[in-house]
Tab-separated table of C-alpha atoms and ligand atoms in Angstrom:
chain	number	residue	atom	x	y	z
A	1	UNK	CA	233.249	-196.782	165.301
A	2	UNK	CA	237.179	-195.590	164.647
A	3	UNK	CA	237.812	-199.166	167.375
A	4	UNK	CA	235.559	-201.274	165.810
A	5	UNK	CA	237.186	-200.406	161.962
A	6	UNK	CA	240.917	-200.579	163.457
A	7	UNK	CA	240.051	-204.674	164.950
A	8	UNK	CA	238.611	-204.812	161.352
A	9	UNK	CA	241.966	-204.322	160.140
A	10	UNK	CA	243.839	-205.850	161.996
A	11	UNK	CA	241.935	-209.084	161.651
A	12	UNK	CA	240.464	-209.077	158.366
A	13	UNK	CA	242.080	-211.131	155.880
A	14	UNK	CA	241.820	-209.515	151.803
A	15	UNK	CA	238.733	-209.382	149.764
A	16	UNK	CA	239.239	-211.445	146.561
A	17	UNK	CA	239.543	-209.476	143.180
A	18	UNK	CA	239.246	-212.510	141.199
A	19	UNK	CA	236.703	-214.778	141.016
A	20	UNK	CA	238.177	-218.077	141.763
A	21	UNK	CA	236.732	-221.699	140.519
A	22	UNK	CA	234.416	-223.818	141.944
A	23	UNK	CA	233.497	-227.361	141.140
A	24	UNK	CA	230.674	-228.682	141.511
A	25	UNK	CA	231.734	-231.057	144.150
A	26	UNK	CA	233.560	-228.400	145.975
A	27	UNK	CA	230.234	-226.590	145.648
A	28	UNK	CA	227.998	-229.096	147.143
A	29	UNK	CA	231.325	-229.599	150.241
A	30	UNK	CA	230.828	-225.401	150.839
A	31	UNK	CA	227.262	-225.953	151.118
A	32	UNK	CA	226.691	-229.048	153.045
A	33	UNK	CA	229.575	-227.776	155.662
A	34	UNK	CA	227.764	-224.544	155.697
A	35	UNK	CA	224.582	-226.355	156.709
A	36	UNK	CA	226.111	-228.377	159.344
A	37	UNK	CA	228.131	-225.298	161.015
A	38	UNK	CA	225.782	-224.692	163.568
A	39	UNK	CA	226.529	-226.287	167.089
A	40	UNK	CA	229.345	-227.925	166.544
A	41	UNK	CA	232.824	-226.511	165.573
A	42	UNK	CA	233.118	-225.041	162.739
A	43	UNK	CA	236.404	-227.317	161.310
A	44	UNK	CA	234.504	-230.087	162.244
A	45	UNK	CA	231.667	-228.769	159.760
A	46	UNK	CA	233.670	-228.200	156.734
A	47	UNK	CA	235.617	-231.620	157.416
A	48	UNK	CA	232.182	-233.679	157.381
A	49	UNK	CA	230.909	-231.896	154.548
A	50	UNK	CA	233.411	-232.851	152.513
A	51	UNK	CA	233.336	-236.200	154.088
A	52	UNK	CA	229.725	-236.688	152.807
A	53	UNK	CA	229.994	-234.836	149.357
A	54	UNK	CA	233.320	-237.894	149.170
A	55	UNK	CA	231.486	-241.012	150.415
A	56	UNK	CA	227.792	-240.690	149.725
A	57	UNK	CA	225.042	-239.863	147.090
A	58	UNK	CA	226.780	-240.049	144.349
A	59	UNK	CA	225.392	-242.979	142.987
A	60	UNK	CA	223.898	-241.762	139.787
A	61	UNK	CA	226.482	-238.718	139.594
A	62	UNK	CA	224.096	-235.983	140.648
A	63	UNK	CA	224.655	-235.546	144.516
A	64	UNK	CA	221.230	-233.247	145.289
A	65	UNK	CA	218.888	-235.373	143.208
A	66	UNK	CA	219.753	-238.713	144.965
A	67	UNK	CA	219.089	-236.871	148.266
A	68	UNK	CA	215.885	-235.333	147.055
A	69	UNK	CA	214.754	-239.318	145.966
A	70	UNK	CA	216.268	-241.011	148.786
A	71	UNK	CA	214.005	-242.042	151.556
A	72	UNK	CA	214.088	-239.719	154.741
A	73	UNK	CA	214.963	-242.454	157.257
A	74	UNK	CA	217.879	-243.626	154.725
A	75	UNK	CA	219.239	-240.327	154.857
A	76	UNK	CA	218.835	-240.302	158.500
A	77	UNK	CA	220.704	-243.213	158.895
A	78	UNK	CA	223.482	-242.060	156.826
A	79	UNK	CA	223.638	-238.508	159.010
A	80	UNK	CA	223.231	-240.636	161.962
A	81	UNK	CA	226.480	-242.992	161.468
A	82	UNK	CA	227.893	-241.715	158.514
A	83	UNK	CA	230.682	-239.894	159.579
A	84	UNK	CA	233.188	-242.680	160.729
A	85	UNK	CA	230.755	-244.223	163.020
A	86	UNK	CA	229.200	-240.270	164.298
A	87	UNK	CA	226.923	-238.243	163.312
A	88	UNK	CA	227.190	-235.633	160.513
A	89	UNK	CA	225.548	-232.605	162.870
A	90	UNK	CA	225.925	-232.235	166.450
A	91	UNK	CA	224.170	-230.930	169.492
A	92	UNK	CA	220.331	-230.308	168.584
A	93	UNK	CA	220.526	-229.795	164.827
A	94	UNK	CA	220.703	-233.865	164.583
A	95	UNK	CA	217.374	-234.541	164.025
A	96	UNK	CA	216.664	-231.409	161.643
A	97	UNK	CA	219.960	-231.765	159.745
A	98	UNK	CA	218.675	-234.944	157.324
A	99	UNK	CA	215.006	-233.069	157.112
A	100	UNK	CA	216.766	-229.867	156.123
A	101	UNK	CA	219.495	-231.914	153.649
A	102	UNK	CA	216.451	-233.348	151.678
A	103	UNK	CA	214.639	-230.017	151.862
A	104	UNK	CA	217.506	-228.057	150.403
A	105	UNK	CA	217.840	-230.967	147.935
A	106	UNK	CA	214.350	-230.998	146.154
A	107	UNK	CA	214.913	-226.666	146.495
A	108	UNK	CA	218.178	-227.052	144.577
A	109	UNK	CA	216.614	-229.675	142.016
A	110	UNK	CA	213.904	-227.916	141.427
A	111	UNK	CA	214.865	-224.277	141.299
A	112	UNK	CA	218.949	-224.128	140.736
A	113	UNK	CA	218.984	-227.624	138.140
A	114	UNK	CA	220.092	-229.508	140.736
A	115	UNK	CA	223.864	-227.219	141.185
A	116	UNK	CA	224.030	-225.226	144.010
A	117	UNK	CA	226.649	-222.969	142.029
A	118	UNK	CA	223.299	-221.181	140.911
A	119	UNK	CA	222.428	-219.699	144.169
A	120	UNK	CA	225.349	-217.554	143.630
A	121	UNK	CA	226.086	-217.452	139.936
A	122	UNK	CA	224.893	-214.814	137.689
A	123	UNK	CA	224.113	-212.247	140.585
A	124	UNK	CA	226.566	-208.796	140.202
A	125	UNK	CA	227.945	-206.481	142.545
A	126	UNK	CA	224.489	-204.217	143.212
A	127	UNK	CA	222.608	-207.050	143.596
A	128	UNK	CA	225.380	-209.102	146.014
A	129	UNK	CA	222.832	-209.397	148.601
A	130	UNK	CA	220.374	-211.912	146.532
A	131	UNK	CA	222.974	-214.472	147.315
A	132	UNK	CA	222.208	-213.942	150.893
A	133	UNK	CA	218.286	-213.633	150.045
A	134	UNK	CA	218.612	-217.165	148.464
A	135	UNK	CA	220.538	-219.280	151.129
A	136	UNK	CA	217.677	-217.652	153.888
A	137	UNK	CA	215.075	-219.087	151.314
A	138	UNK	CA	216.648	-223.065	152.211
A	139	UNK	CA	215.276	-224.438	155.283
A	140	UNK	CA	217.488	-224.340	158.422
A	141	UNK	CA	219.974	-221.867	157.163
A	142	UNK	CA	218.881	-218.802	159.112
A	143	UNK	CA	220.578	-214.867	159.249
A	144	UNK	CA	223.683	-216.219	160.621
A	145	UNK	CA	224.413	-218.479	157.944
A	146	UNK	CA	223.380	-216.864	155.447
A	147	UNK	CA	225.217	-213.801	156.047
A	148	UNK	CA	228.397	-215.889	156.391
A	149	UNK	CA	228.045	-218.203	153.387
A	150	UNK	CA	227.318	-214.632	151.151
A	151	UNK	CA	230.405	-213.374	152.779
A	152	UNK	CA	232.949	-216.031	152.315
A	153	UNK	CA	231.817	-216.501	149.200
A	154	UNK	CA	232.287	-212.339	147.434
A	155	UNK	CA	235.042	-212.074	149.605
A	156	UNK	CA	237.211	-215.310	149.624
A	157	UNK	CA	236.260	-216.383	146.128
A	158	UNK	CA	235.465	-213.170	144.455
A	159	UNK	CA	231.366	-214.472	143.381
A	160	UNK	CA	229.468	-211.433	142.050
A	161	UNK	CA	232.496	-209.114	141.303
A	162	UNK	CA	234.379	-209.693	144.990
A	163	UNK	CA	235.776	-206.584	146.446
A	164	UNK	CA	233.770	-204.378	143.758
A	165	UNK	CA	230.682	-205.759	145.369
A	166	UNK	CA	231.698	-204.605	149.129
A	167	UNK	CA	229.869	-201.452	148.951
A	168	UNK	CA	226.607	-202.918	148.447
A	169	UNK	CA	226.274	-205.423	151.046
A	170	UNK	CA	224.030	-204.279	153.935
A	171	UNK	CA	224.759	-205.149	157.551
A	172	UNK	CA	222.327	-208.082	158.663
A	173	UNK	CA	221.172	-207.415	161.790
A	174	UNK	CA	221.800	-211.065	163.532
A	175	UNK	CA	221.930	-211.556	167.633
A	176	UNK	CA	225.530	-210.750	167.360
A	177	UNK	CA	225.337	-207.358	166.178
A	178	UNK	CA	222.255	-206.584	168.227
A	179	UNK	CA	223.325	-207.767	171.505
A	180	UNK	CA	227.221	-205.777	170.704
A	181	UNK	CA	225.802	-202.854	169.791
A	182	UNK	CA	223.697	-202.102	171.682
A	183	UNK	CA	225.748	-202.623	174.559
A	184	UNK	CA	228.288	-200.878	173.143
A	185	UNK	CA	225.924	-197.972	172.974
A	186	UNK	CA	225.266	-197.333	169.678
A	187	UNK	CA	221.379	-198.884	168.974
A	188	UNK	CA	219.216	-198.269	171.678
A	189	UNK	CA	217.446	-201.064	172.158
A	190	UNK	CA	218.712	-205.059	171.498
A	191	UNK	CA	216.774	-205.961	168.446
A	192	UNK	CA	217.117	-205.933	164.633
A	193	UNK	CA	215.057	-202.535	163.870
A	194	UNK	CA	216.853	-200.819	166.117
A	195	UNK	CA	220.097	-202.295	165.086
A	196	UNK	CA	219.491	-201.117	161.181
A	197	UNK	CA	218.162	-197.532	162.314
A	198	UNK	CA	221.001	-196.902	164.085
A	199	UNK	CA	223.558	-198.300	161.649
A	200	UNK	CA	222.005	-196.099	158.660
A	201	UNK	CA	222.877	-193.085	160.860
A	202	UNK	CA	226.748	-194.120	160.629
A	203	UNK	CA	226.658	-193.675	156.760
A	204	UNK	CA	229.414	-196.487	156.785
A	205	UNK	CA	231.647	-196.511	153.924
A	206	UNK	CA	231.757	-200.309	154.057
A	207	UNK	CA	229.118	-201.787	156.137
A	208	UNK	CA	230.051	-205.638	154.810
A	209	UNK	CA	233.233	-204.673	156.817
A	210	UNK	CA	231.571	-202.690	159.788
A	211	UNK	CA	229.388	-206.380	159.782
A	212	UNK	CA	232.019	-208.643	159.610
A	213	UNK	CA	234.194	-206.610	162.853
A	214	UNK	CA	230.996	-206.436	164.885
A	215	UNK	CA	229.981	-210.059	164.424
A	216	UNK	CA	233.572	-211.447	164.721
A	217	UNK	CA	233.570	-209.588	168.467
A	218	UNK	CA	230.234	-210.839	169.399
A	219	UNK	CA	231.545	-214.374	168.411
A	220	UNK	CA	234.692	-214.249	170.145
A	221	UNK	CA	234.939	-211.872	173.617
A	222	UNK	CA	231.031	-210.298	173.372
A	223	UNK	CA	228.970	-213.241	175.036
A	224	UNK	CA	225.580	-213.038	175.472
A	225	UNK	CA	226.274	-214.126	179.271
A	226	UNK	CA	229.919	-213.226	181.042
A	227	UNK	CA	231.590	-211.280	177.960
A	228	UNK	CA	235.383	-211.193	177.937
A	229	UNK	CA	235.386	-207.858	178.575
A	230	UNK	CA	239.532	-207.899	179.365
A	231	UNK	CA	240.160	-209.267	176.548
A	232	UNK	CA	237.536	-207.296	173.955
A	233	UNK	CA	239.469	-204.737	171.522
A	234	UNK	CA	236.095	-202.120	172.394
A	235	UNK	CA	236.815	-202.643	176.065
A	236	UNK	CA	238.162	-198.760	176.604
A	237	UNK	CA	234.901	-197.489	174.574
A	238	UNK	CA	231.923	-199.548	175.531
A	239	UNK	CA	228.985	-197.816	177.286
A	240	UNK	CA	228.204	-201.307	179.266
A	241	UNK	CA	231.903	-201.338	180.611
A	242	UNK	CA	232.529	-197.824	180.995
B	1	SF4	S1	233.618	-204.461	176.119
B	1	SF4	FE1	232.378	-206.185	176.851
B	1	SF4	S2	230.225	-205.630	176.471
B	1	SF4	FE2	231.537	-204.247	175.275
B	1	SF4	S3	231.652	-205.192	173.268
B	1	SF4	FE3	233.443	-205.909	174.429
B	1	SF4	S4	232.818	-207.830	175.410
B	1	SF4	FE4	230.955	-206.759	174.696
């Protein structure tokens, strides 16, 4: 625990007391680059999302209704080539990246009047974790996602009261913290029940934090196959390595 809050420190950069200002374009950039970081680095993401919020569907000035009325396989051609000549996604999420673009489109039309800023807006600090309920709601953003678009959000841009709002965010229980804790010893088995009975025990002050140390070692030494043990910051106190 003490190891995993000290790499947490060391790494972490400030939670946001203000709540800084978002556009609406700069809304729909976070939100498409969210949805496309999955396979495929994540500057890459944030660069093509702002790419596509820049070049296309903003014909009639409303970005997520043209999506929701364009056709699928003009959207797919856009995804396809759009991005000077590449595609938008990478890897395997090119052929449900368009589907899930026009999904989240007619979802943001119809229940957030057509501005993403209202998945986050309007939520305070005890109820932070509806912003993380909402983005798991839009097809293809899954626990991962979710968990980091919540998080960058309260902490980098101070959405429903920033730092205040630390105390009330739960861990989510993704692959990442299952597969480090539990070979770090501290859930017994390598799955998401386990992973939240266990955590509840530690009575963390600040699970968002606890979360955001675990996850960041899972992402970059704790592979699911040949970890970087040398190189881990838990390497003198995990069970699998001891
Ligand atoms: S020491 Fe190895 S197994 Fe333990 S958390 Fe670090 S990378 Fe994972």
């Amino acid at each position: 625990m003490r190891a995993i809050m000290s790499y947490y420190r060391k790494n972490s950069i400030k939670w946001s007391c203000r709540r800084r200002r978002f556009t609406e374009k700069k809304a729909n950039a976070f939100f498409v680059g969210m949805m496309l970081d999955r396979k495929q680095g994540t500057e890459r993401a944030w660069e093509a999302g702002q790419y596509m919020v820049e070049n296309y569907f903003y014909d009639i000035g409303d970005f997520w209704k043209e999506i929701s009325v364009t056709h699928l396989s003009t959207i797919k051609k856009i995804c396809r080539e759009g991005y000077y000549g590449n595609h938008f996604a990478l890897n395997v999420t090119v052929n449900t990246f368009p589907k899930n673009l026009k999904s989240a489109a007619k979802k943001t039309v119809g229940e957030y009047e057509s501005d993403v800023r209202n998945v986050w807006n309007n939520v305070d600090a005890e109820h932070v974790d509806e912003i993380y309920n909402r983005f798991k709601e839009f097809e293809g953003i899954g626990d991962a996602l979710a968990k980091m678009a919540q998080f960058i959000l309260v902490r980098d841009y101070g959405i429903a009261g920033g730092k205040k709002s630390k105390k009330y965010m739960s861990v989510k229980p993704d692959t990442h913290l299952q597969r480090v804790l539990f070979r770090l010893g501290l859930a017994e088995k390598e799955t998401a029940a386990s992973v939240v009975a266990n955590v509840d025990n530690l009575k963390l002050a600040s699970p968002a934090d606890f979360d955001w140390a675990v996850w960041n070692i899972g992402q970059k030494f704790c592979y699911p196959h040949e970890p970087a043990y040398s190189n881990c910051p838990l390497e003198k106190v995990c069970e699998k390595h001891l």
